[in-house]
Amino acid sequence: MPEPQPEPGREQPRLDPWGSTVIDYSKVFTEFGISRFEELLPRVKEPHLYMRRRIIMGHRDYELILDAMERRRPFAVMSGFMPSGKLHLGGKMVMDEIIWHQRMGAAAFVSIADMEAHAVRGISWRECKEIGVSEYVLSLIALGFDPHRGFIYFQSENRMLHDLAFELGCEVNIGEMSAVYGFSGDVNVSKCVSVLMQSADILQPQLAAFGGPKPTVIPVGFDQDPHIRLTRDIASRARLFTVELVKREKDEYECVRVRAKTRDAASALKEVSSRLGGEKRAYEMHVDVYGEPFEEVERVVREAEIELGGYGFYPPAATFHRFMRGLGGGKMSSSKPESYIALTEPPEEAAAKVMNAKTGGRATLEEQRRLGGVPEECIVYELLMFHLIEDDRHVAEVYEECISGRRTCAACKKAAAELMLSFLKEHQE
Ligand code: SF4
């Protein structure tokens, strides 16, 4: 069979079953300082299919999580869901990631963000509760979350969370929130409070009641990065001490500097310093430690901070996945039921939506055979790759058959619709 040729004026798609040519995510790496996940992939044991297929594309500080996994130290995973409508496949992605981390040994936390749904979307408390349980909690457990080893809570019912949010609020001002979220003067105050609640959601796994500070990963889409950045800043501000490497010229290691952030903390520096090995030079607000490994200094300082009543937070880590598009090829929107598949909708209706989804097929069968399809533009392929086929070789086969013109869209959609039907039937049972 001759090699499929590109249409005139159109580039041949890259031979990459996991690639996406549709959305340019490069800016998030260059402008926002998010790191590329694939660089860490060789260190991940039994990676989730979102990792293997480069659907999880970015991370912040995921090395902390890998270190904890490798050394069998405590770590946590947490994410939240706003109970404002049906749980669609985009929300399922976050649940899958939480469940994977729980299976890898993480303490797992799931927030049902009813305060956010009430403040931002005006959903009544009663509806928040109904939607939260019937759409989110049930699906989470049906997908494999172990509630006996995890903590699912409604924001409005978690007193510890409220206290933490209040404390964190001392570390951030309205001007800063406005800069991060673009809030104008007419934004209601409860919306600002709900932002603090989310920061408290993210940091709660590190409270003493849950075993104290530990690396915590937040699986999210790229759009949630402002929450992650703000919370990382708040976590750092809420520390009593900072620990940093001081380097000489040419990046040569000099010493580890422990800096007190308040006068009270400075008065405890002598005691903290006495617990550290190595040579020390004390100053008014900091102490320089020579000849001790950074990790050891950090561990001792964190312990001392907790004894002094501080939090000792690790900066929260995050993974960022790329988005699924809507079934018509545009944005998936909860206000447009035809753009998404919900995990609780009748399986037959969902299968019919798959049959009507946008494909990357050609105008005629003859063209399809001659030129091949374009899976990068195909929502059916996205459904298969993100949700319906576990085996990587099978997905690669679909891709090859598509671009070589051996696969027809009619048969492909039918196969995807059947897989969707059986997935949803089993899920709902
Ligand atoms: Fe999409 Fe399948 Fe058609 Fe290829 S053959 S464009 S993967 S529906």
Tab-separated table of C-alpha atoms and ligand atoms in Angstrom:
chain	number	residue	atom	x	y	z
A	1	MET	CA	0.000	0.000	0.000
A	2	PRO	CA	1.464	3.427	-0.896
A	3	GLU	CA	2.353	5.783	1.947
A	4	PRO	CA	-0.510	8.198	2.669
A	5	GLN	CA	0.355	11.621	1.263
A	6	PRO	CA	-0.455	14.933	2.946
A	7	GLU	CA	-3.166	17.066	1.459
A	8	PRO	CA	-1.688	19.994	-0.494
A	9	GLY	CA	-0.942	22.828	1.908
A	10	ARG	CA	-1.473	20.649	4.941
A	11	GLU	CA	1.230	19.112	7.071
A	12	GLN	CA	1.269	15.372	7.604
A	13	PRO	CA	0.361	14.718	11.253
A	14	ARG	CA	3.301	13.741	13.413
A	15	LEU	CA	3.492	9.984	14.034
A	16	ASP	CA	2.734	10.306	17.700
A	17	PRO	CA	-0.278	8.567	19.218
A	18	TRP	CA	-0.119	10.746	22.329
A	19	GLY	CA	0.510	14.055	20.645
A	20	SER	CA	-1.808	17.004	20.493
A	21	THR	CA	-1.428	19.582	17.758
A	22	VAL	CA	-4.649	21.303	18.639
A	23	ILE	CA	-3.794	23.529	21.581
A	24	ASP	CA	-0.485	25.278	22.064
A	25	TYR	CA	0.446	24.713	25.685
A	26	SER	CA	4.031	25.875	25.258
A	27	LYS	CA	3.354	29.220	26.967
A	28	VAL	CA	2.521	27.572	30.273
A	29	PHE	CA	6.058	26.210	30.388
A	30	THR	CA	7.848	29.331	29.244
A	31	GLU	CA	5.716	32.036	30.887
A	32	PHE	CA	4.359	30.452	34.067
A	33	GLY	CA	7.283	28.283	35.096
A	34	ILE	CA	5.407	24.989	34.994
A	35	SER	CA	7.807	22.078	34.401
A	36	ARG	CA	7.344	19.358	31.797
A	37	PHE	CA	6.091	16.105	33.283
A	38	GLU	CA	7.685	13.833	30.703
A	39	GLU	CA	11.131	14.602	32.149
A	40	LEU	CA	10.054	12.821	35.346
A	41	LEU	CA	8.263	9.928	33.668
A	42	PRO	CA	11.207	7.463	33.868
A	43	ARG	CA	11.063	7.752	37.682
A	44	VAL	CA	7.353	6.882	37.951
A	45	LYS	CA	6.614	3.236	38.728
A	46	GLU	CA	3.518	1.892	36.966
A	47	PRO	CA	2.584	5.302	35.532
A	48	HIS	CA	-1.066	6.086	35.003
A	49	LEU	CA	-2.219	6.134	31.387
A	50	TYR	CA	-2.557	9.941	31.576
A	51	MET	CA	1.163	10.030	32.355
A	52	ARG	CA	2.144	7.458	29.704
A	53	ARG	CA	0.074	9.222	27.040
A	54	ARG	CA	1.334	12.736	27.889
A	55	ILE	CA	-2.124	13.852	28.917
A	56	ILE	CA	-0.533	14.962	32.184
A	57	MET	CA	1.856	17.433	30.619
A	58	GLY	CA	3.076	19.658	33.419
A	59	HIS	CA	3.951	19.713	37.097
A	60	ARG	CA	5.169	21.855	39.934
A	61	ASP	CA	7.519	20.199	42.438
A	62	TYR	CA	6.338	16.654	41.637
A	63	GLU	CA	9.883	15.555	42.545
A	64	LEU	CA	8.780	15.884	46.190
A	65	ILE	CA	6.067	13.286	45.567
A	66	LEU	CA	8.417	10.928	43.722
A	67	ASP	CA	10.980	11.196	46.522
A	68	ALA	CA	8.285	10.330	49.060
A	69	MET	CA	7.100	7.355	46.982
A	70	GLU	CA	10.638	6.060	46.489
A	71	ARG	CA	11.567	6.423	50.166
A	72	ARG	CA	8.164	5.164	51.347
A	73	ARG	CA	7.534	8.369	53.276
A	74	PRO	CA	4.080	9.867	53.878
A	75	PHE	CA	2.577	11.948	51.098
A	76	ALA	CA	-0.910	13.069	50.167
A	77	VAL	CA	-3.092	13.766	47.166
A	78	MET	CA	-5.958	16.249	47.251
A	79	SER	CA	-8.342	17.867	44.847
A	80	GLY	CA	-11.809	19.335	44.926
A	81	PHE	CA	-15.025	19.432	42.936
A	82	MET	CA	-17.561	22.218	42.757
A	83	PRO	CA	-21.038	20.650	42.996
A	84	SER	CA	-22.684	22.955	40.481
A	85	GLY	CA	-23.771	20.464	37.828
A	86	LYS	CA	-23.189	17.036	36.407
A	87	LEU	CA	-19.853	15.255	36.719
A	88	HIS	CA	-18.495	14.943	33.190
A	89	LEU	CA	-15.473	13.170	31.765
A	90	GLY	CA	-13.244	16.175	32.538
A	91	GLY	CA	-14.007	15.756	36.255
A	92	LYS	CA	-13.447	12.016	35.952
A	93	MET	CA	-9.860	12.726	34.916
A	94	VAL	CA	-9.144	14.402	38.257
A	95	MET	CA	-10.822	11.520	40.106
A	96	ASP	CA	-8.722	8.962	38.197
A	97	GLU	CA	-5.566	10.803	39.224
A	98	ILE	CA	-6.602	10.981	42.885
A	99	ILE	CA	-7.385	7.252	42.890
A	100	TRP	CA	-4.069	6.361	41.231
A	101	HIS	CA	-2.128	8.296	43.864
A	102	GLN	CA	-4.180	6.697	46.631
A	103	ARG	CA	-3.228	3.270	45.245
A	104	MET	CA	0.411	4.381	45.223
A	105	GLY	CA	0.170	4.998	48.981
A	106	ALA	CA	-1.018	8.600	49.274
A	107	ALA	CA	-3.361	9.777	51.993
A	108	ALA	CA	-6.240	10.989	49.806
A	109	PHE	CA	-8.422	14.049	50.411
A	110	VAL	CA	-11.412	15.144	48.339
A	111	SER	CA	-13.207	18.421	48.922
A	112	ILE	CA	-16.765	18.959	47.763
A	113	ALA	CA	-16.506	22.722	47.287
A	114	ASP	CA	-20.065	23.636	48.234
A	115	MET	CA	-19.021	27.035	49.642
A	116	GLU	CA	-17.476	27.885	46.277
A	117	ALA	CA	-20.567	26.640	44.385
A	118	HIS	CA	-22.784	28.775	46.646
A	119	ALA	CA	-20.614	31.905	46.451
A	120	VAL	CA	-19.679	31.744	42.782
A	121	ARG	CA	-22.644	30.042	41.109
A	122	GLY	CA	-25.428	30.819	43.562
A	123	ILE	CA	-26.330	27.134	44.047
A	124	SER	CA	-28.531	26.578	47.116
A	125	TRP	CA	-27.071	24.600	50.027
A	126	ARG	CA	-29.661	21.852	49.521
A	127	GLU	CA	-28.746	21.452	45.862
A	128	CYS	CA	-25.028	21.514	46.701
A	129	LYS	CA	-25.597	18.597	49.038
A	130	GLU	CA	-27.720	16.590	46.599
A	131	ILE	CA	-25.409	17.159	43.633
A	132	GLY	CA	-22.309	16.618	45.776
A	133	VAL	CA	-23.451	13.183	46.905
A	134	SER	CA	-25.290	11.867	43.848
A	135	GLU	CA	-22.870	13.143	41.209
A	136	TYR	CA	-19.484	13.360	42.881
A	137	VAL	CA	-19.151	11.195	45.987
A	138	LEU	CA	-20.875	8.176	44.423
A	139	SER	CA	-18.895	8.389	41.181
A	140	LEU	CA	-15.618	8.823	43.041
A	141	ILE	CA	-16.216	5.627	44.999
A	142	ALA	CA	-17.524	3.759	41.939
A	143	LEU	CA	-14.334	4.670	40.066
A	144	GLY	CA	-12.245	3.056	42.808
A	145	PHE	CA	-11.614	5.587	45.599
A	146	ASP	CA	-11.249	3.782	48.922
A	147	PRO	CA	-13.276	5.832	51.439
A	148	HIS	CA	-11.801	3.872	54.354
A	149	ARG	CA	-8.330	5.161	53.519
A	150	GLY	CA	-9.381	8.605	52.365
A	151	PHE	CA	-11.264	11.675	53.516
A	152	ILE	CA	-14.183	13.141	51.550
A	153	TYR	CA	-15.773	16.250	53.034
A	154	PHE	CA	-18.052	19.182	52.277
A	155	GLN	CA	-16.270	22.508	52.796
A	156	SER	CA	-19.220	23.955	54.714
A	157	GLU	CA	-19.118	21.148	57.294
A	158	ASN	CA	-15.405	21.114	58.026
A	159	ARG	CA	-14.660	23.345	61.016
A	160	MET	CA	-10.929	22.653	60.933
A	161	LEU	CA	-10.881	23.900	57.336
A	162	HIS	CA	-12.644	27.138	58.304
A	163	ASP	CA	-10.104	27.820	61.056
A	164	LEU	CA	-7.228	27.182	58.677
A	165	ALA	CA	-8.752	29.422	55.979
A	166	PHE	CA	-9.068	32.202	58.551
A	167	GLU	CA	-5.400	31.850	59.528
A	168	LEU	CA	-4.277	31.769	55.898
A	169	GLY	CA	-6.287	34.907	55.258
A	170	CYS	CA	-3.785	36.766	57.463
A	171	GLU	CA	-1.138	36.062	54.826
A	172	VAL	CA	-2.867	37.529	51.772
A	173	ASN	CA	-4.559	40.821	50.976
A	174	ILE	CA	-7.389	41.824	48.658
A	175	GLY	CA	-5.057	43.631	46.242
A	176	GLU	CA	-3.066	40.458	45.746
A	177	MET	CA	-6.195	38.371	45.165
A	178	SER	CA	-7.375	40.912	42.636
A	179	ALA	CA	-4.064	40.679	40.814
A	180	VAL	CA	-4.180	36.872	40.722
A	181	TYR	CA	-7.854	36.446	39.816
A	182	GLY	CA	-8.688	39.742	38.170
A	183	PHE	CA	-11.270	40.572	40.861
A	184	SER	CA	-12.734	44.039	40.481
A	185	GLY	CA	-14.267	46.200	43.215
A	186	ASP	CA	-17.743	44.708	42.788
A	187	VAL	CA	-16.735	41.089	43.458
A	188	ASN	CA	-18.588	39.742	46.471
A	189	VAL	CA	-16.584	39.090	49.607
A	190	SER	CA	-17.718	35.457	49.834
A	191	LYS	CA	-15.957	34.784	46.554
A	192	CYS	CA	-12.711	35.935	48.193
A	193	VAL	CA	-13.526	33.710	51.166
A	194	SER	CA	-14.047	30.750	48.826
A	195	VAL	CA	-10.540	31.333	47.411
A	196	LEU	CA	-9.161	31.065	50.946
A	197	MET	CA	-11.202	27.905	51.473
A	198	GLN	CA	-9.500	26.382	48.450
A	199	SER	CA	-6.074	27.261	49.808
A	200	ALA	CA	-7.115	25.658	53.092
A	201	ASP	CA	-8.325	22.559	51.149
A	202	ILE	CA	-4.883	22.288	49.581
A	203	LEU	CA	-2.928	22.681	52.828
A	204	GLN	CA	-5.235	20.792	55.183
A	205	PRO	CA	-3.553	17.371	54.595
A	206	GLN	CA	-0.439	18.833	56.241
A	207	LEU	CA	-2.125	19.734	59.541
A	208	ALA	CA	-1.101	17.913	62.711
A	209	ALA	CA	-4.542	16.238	62.821
A	210	PHE	CA	-3.598	14.409	59.609
A	211	GLY	CA	-0.055	13.496	60.571
A	212	GLY	CA	1.678	16.840	60.002
A	213	PRO	CA	3.605	18.317	57.080
A	214	LYS	CA	4.014	16.098	54.056
A	215	PRO	CA	4.443	16.537	50.302
A	216	THR	CA	0.972	16.911	48.779
A	217	VAL	CA	0.061	16.778	45.110
A	218	ILE	CA	-2.949	18.524	43.600
A	219	PRO	CA	-4.024	17.065	40.229
A	220	VAL	CA	-5.678	19.804	38.177
A	221	GLY	CA	-6.138	21.248	34.706
A	222	PHE	CA	-3.868	24.098	33.629
A	223	ASP	CA	-6.589	26.665	34.340
A	224	GLN	CA	-6.270	26.006	38.069
A	225	ASP	CA	-2.648	27.143	38.258
A	226	PRO	CA	-3.513	30.539	39.854
A	227	HIS	CA	-4.871	28.649	42.914
A	228	ILE	CA	-1.730	26.568	43.055
A	229	ARG	CA	0.610	29.560	42.760
A	230	LEU	CA	-1.258	31.598	45.350
A	231	THR	CA	-1.381	28.692	47.794
A	232	ARG	CA	2.313	27.967	47.351
A	233	ASP	CA	3.017	31.603	48.235
A	234	ILE	CA	0.707	31.462	51.238
A	235	ALA	CA	2.282	28.182	52.422
A	236	SER	CA	5.704	29.767	52.309
A	237	ARG	CA	4.535	32.943	54.112
A	238	ALA	CA	2.921	30.855	56.861
A	239	ARG	CA	6.297	29.309	57.707
A	240	LEU	CA	8.248	30.587	60.734
A	241	PHE	CA	11.573	29.829	59.056
A	242	THR	CA	12.927	29.574	55.545
A	243	VAL	CA	15.715	27.206	54.649
A	244	GLU	CA	17.806	28.000	51.594
A	245	LEU	CA	21.035	26.951	49.961
A	246	VAL	CA	23.592	29.724	49.783
A	247	LYS	CA	25.939	29.323	46.844
A	248	ARG	CA	29.241	30.910	46.028
A	249	GLU	CA	30.135	31.942	42.515
A	250	LYS	CA	29.826	29.225	39.859
A	251	ASP	CA	27.033	27.590	41.862
A	252	GLU	CA	29.454	26.124	44.339
A	253	TYR	CA	27.765	25.071	47.577
A	254	GLU	CA	28.566	27.329	50.524
A	255	CYS	CA	26.164	26.716	53.392
A	256	VAL	CA	22.517	26.239	54.347
A	257	ARG	CA	20.883	29.395	55.669
A	258	VAL	CA	18.028	29.174	58.186
A	259	ARG	CA	16.236	32.487	58.312
A	260	ALA	CA	13.678	33.475	60.947
A	261	LYS	CA	10.668	35.288	59.525
A	262	THR	CA	9.465	36.944	62.712
A	263	ARG	CA	11.103	38.350	65.850
A	264	ASP	CA	9.526	35.500	67.881
A	265	ALA	CA	11.024	32.931	65.523
A	266	ALA	CA	14.391	34.726	65.723
A	267	SER	CA	14.416	34.296	69.492
A	268	ALA	CA	14.035	30.532	68.944
A	269	LEU	CA	16.912	30.382	66.421
A	270	LYS	CA	19.503	29.540	69.084
A	271	GLU	CA	17.489	26.507	70.206
A	272	VAL	CA	16.942	25.378	66.599
A	273	SER	CA	20.611	25.870	65.855
A	274	SER	CA	21.633	23.728	68.846
A	275	ARG	CA	19.852	20.752	67.237
A	276	LEU	CA	21.874	21.009	64.054
A	277	GLY	CA	25.246	19.417	63.415
A	278	GLY	CA	28.055	21.067	61.476
A	279	GLU	CA	29.677	24.427	61.984
A	280	LYS	CA	27.263	27.321	62.597
A	281	ARG	CA	27.482	31.069	62.391
A	282	ALA	CA	24.633	32.896	64.074
A	283	TYR	CA	23.336	36.351	63.111
A	284	GLU	CA	20.387	38.397	64.356
A	285	MET	CA	17.751	36.911	62.053
A	286	HIS	CA	19.496	33.903	60.542
A	287	VAL	CA	22.020	31.180	61.112
A	288	ASP	CA	24.367	29.740	58.476
A	289	VAL	CA	25.078	26.027	58.759
A	290	TYR	CA	28.226	24.558	57.173
A	291	GLY	CA	28.809	20.887	56.371
A	292	GLU	CA	25.246	19.623	56.885
A	293	PRO	CA	23.024	18.264	54.073
A	294	PHE	CA	20.195	20.590	53.064
A	295	GLU	CA	17.506	17.894	53.617
A	296	GLU	CA	18.700	17.259	57.162
A	297	VAL	CA	18.639	20.978	58.054
A	298	GLU	CA	15.165	21.276	56.541
A	299	ARG	CA	13.897	18.288	58.524
A	300	VAL	CA	15.241	19.584	61.852
A	301	VAL	CA	13.932	23.120	61.240
A	302	ARG	CA	10.486	21.820	60.250
A	303	GLU	CA	10.289	19.731	63.435
A	304	ALA	CA	11.279	22.706	65.549
A	305	GLU	CA	8.753	24.927	63.783
A	306	ILE	CA	5.917	22.563	64.621
A	307	GLU	CA	6.979	22.449	68.276
A	308	LEU	CA	6.824	26.251	68.248
A	309	GLY	CA	3.225	26.127	66.997
A	310	GLY	CA	3.982	26.745	63.304
A	311	TYR	CA	2.742	24.749	60.328
A	312	GLY	CA	5.989	23.703	58.635
A	313	PHE	CA	4.176	23.413	55.300
A	314	TYR	CA	5.769	21.886	52.224
A	315	PRO	CA	4.888	23.907	49.123
A	316	PRO	CA	1.996	22.023	47.497
A	317	ALA	CA	2.970	20.143	44.322
A	318	ALA	CA	0.696	19.881	41.296
A	319	THR	CA	0.198	17.917	38.118
A	320	PHE	CA	-1.464	19.588	35.140
A	321	HIS	CA	-3.372	17.670	32.500
A	322	ARG	CA	-4.474	18.941	29.154
A	323	PHE	CA	-8.170	19.328	28.613
A	324	MET	CA	-10.579	17.168	26.738
A	325	ARG	CA	-12.412	19.150	24.134
A	326	GLY	CA	-16.187	19.225	23.864
A	327	LEU	CA	-17.892	16.611	21.698
A	328	GLY	CA	-18.387	19.153	18.918
A	329	GLY	CA	-14.692	20.048	18.926
A	330	GLY	CA	-15.056	23.338	20.866
A	331	LYS	CA	-14.865	23.942	24.587
A	332	MET	CA	-16.528	21.452	26.914
A	333	SER	CA	-19.077	23.495	28.838
A	334	SER	CA	-21.288	22.423	31.723
A	335	SER	CA	-23.999	24.753	30.407
A	336	LYS	CA	-24.084	22.815	27.088
A	337	PRO	CA	-25.073	19.168	27.715
A	338	GLU	CA	-24.419	18.327	24.058
A	339	SER	CA	-20.741	19.210	24.573
A	340	TYR	CA	-20.011	16.598	27.261
A	341	ILE	CA	-20.785	13.131	28.533
A	342	ALA	CA	-21.821	12.927	32.176
A	343	LEU	CA	-21.062	9.853	34.228
A	344	THR	CA	-24.665	9.665	35.384
A	345	GLU	CA	-26.481	10.192	32.108
A	346	PRO	CA	-28.359	7.309	30.450
A	347	PRO	CA	-25.700	5.139	28.732
A	348	GLU	CA	-27.722	4.929	25.506
A	349	GLU	CA	-27.858	8.738	25.269
A	350	ALA	CA	-24.132	8.960	25.882
A	351	ALA	CA	-23.491	6.366	23.151
A	352	ALA	CA	-25.637	8.411	20.755
A	353	LYS	CA	-23.527	11.488	21.602
A	354	VAL	CA	-20.386	9.550	20.691
A	355	MET	CA	-21.939	8.671	17.314
A	356	ASN	CA	-22.513	12.418	16.713
A	357	ALA	CA	-19.110	13.598	17.964
A	358	LYS	CA	-16.727	15.480	15.695
A	359	THR	CA	-14.179	13.238	13.975
A	360	GLY	CA	-10.976	13.906	12.115
A	361	GLY	CA	-12.290	12.023	9.106
A	362	ARG	CA	-12.248	13.148	5.477
A	363	ALA	CA	-15.184	14.315	3.397
A	364	THR	CA	-15.527	11.020	1.503
A	365	LEU	CA	-14.629	7.408	2.106
A	366	GLU	CA	-12.360	7.467	-0.907
A	367	GLU	CA	-10.403	10.436	0.540
A	368	GLN	CA	-10.240	8.761	3.916
A	369	ARG	CA	-8.683	5.652	2.337
A	370	ARG	CA	-6.271	7.736	0.273
A	371	LEU	CA	-5.198	10.385	2.811
A	372	GLY	CA	-6.023	8.792	6.147
A	373	GLY	CA	-7.828	10.540	8.996
A	374	VAL	CA	-6.455	13.139	11.416
A	375	PRO	CA	-6.735	11.689	14.936
A	376	GLU	CA	-5.310	14.887	16.468
A	377	GLU	CA	-8.505	16.640	15.414
A	378	CYS	CA	-10.826	13.784	16.325
A	379	ILE	CA	-12.920	13.803	19.499
A	380	VAL	CA	-13.713	10.106	19.127
A	381	TYR	CA	-9.985	9.359	19.211
A	382	GLU	CA	-9.708	11.571	22.296
A	383	LEU	CA	-12.455	9.593	24.033
A	384	LEU	CA	-10.702	6.321	23.202
A	385	MET	CA	-7.290	7.573	24.314
A	386	PHE	CA	-8.379	9.402	27.490
A	387	HIS	CA	-11.025	7.016	28.776
A	388	LEU	CA	-12.016	3.949	26.834
A	389	ILE	CA	-8.881	1.938	25.980
A	390	GLU	CA	-6.475	0.863	28.714
A	391	ASP	CA	-3.948	-0.937	26.504
A	392	ASP	CA	-1.370	1.432	24.950
A	393	ARG	CA	-0.739	-0.921	22.020
A	394	HIS	CA	-4.431	-0.902	21.172
A	395	VAL	CA	-4.516	2.924	21.116
A	396	ALA	CA	-1.400	2.989	18.925
A	397	GLU	CA	-3.117	0.531	16.551
A	398	VAL	CA	-6.182	2.778	16.277
A	399	TYR	CA	-3.892	5.703	15.512
A	400	GLU	CA	-1.929	3.834	12.846
A	401	GLU	CA	-5.073	2.452	11.227
A	402	CYS	CA	-6.593	5.935	11.184
A	403	ILE	CA	-3.703	7.819	9.623
A	404	SER	CA	-3.090	5.047	7.085
A	405	GLY	CA	-6.719	5.159	5.920
A	406	ARG	CA	-7.449	1.578	6.967
A	407	ARG	CA	-9.991	2.668	9.569
A	408	THR	CA	-13.343	4.213	8.705
A	409	CYS	CA	-14.994	6.744	10.989
A	410	ALA	CA	-18.343	4.921	10.963
A	411	ALA	CA	-16.841	1.688	12.337
A	412	CYS	CA	-14.574	3.610	14.705
A	413	LYS	CA	-17.435	5.642	16.202
A	414	LYS	CA	-19.534	2.499	16.600
A	415	ALA	CA	-16.719	0.767	18.495
A	416	ALA	CA	-16.232	3.841	20.724
A	417	ALA	CA	-19.979	4.130	21.364
A	418	GLU	CA	-20.130	0.481	22.458
A	419	LEU	CA	-17.187	0.948	24.815
A	420	MET	CA	-18.837	4.066	26.270
A	421	LEU	CA	-22.124	2.214	26.718
A	422	SER	CA	-20.554	-0.640	28.638
A	423	PHE	CA	-18.320	1.669	30.727
A	424	LEU	CA	-21.269	3.799	31.851
A	425	LYS	CA	-23.533	0.793	32.502
A	426	GLU	CA	-20.939	-0.796	34.736
A	427	HIS	CA	-20.117	2.529	36.424
A	428	GLN	CA	-23.741	3.292	37.208
A	429	GLU	CA	-24.434	-0.211	38.528
B	1	SF4	FE1	-11.360	9.600	14.358
B	1	SF4	FE2	-11.590	7.000	14.125
B	1	SF4	FE3	-12.259	8.621	12.117
B	1	SF4	FE4	-9.720	8.289	12.762
B	1	SF4	S1	-11.087	6.734	11.990
B	1	SF4	S2	-10.733	10.238	12.337
B	1	SF4	S3	-9.841	8.041	14.977
B	1	SF4	S4	-13.254	8.475	14.117
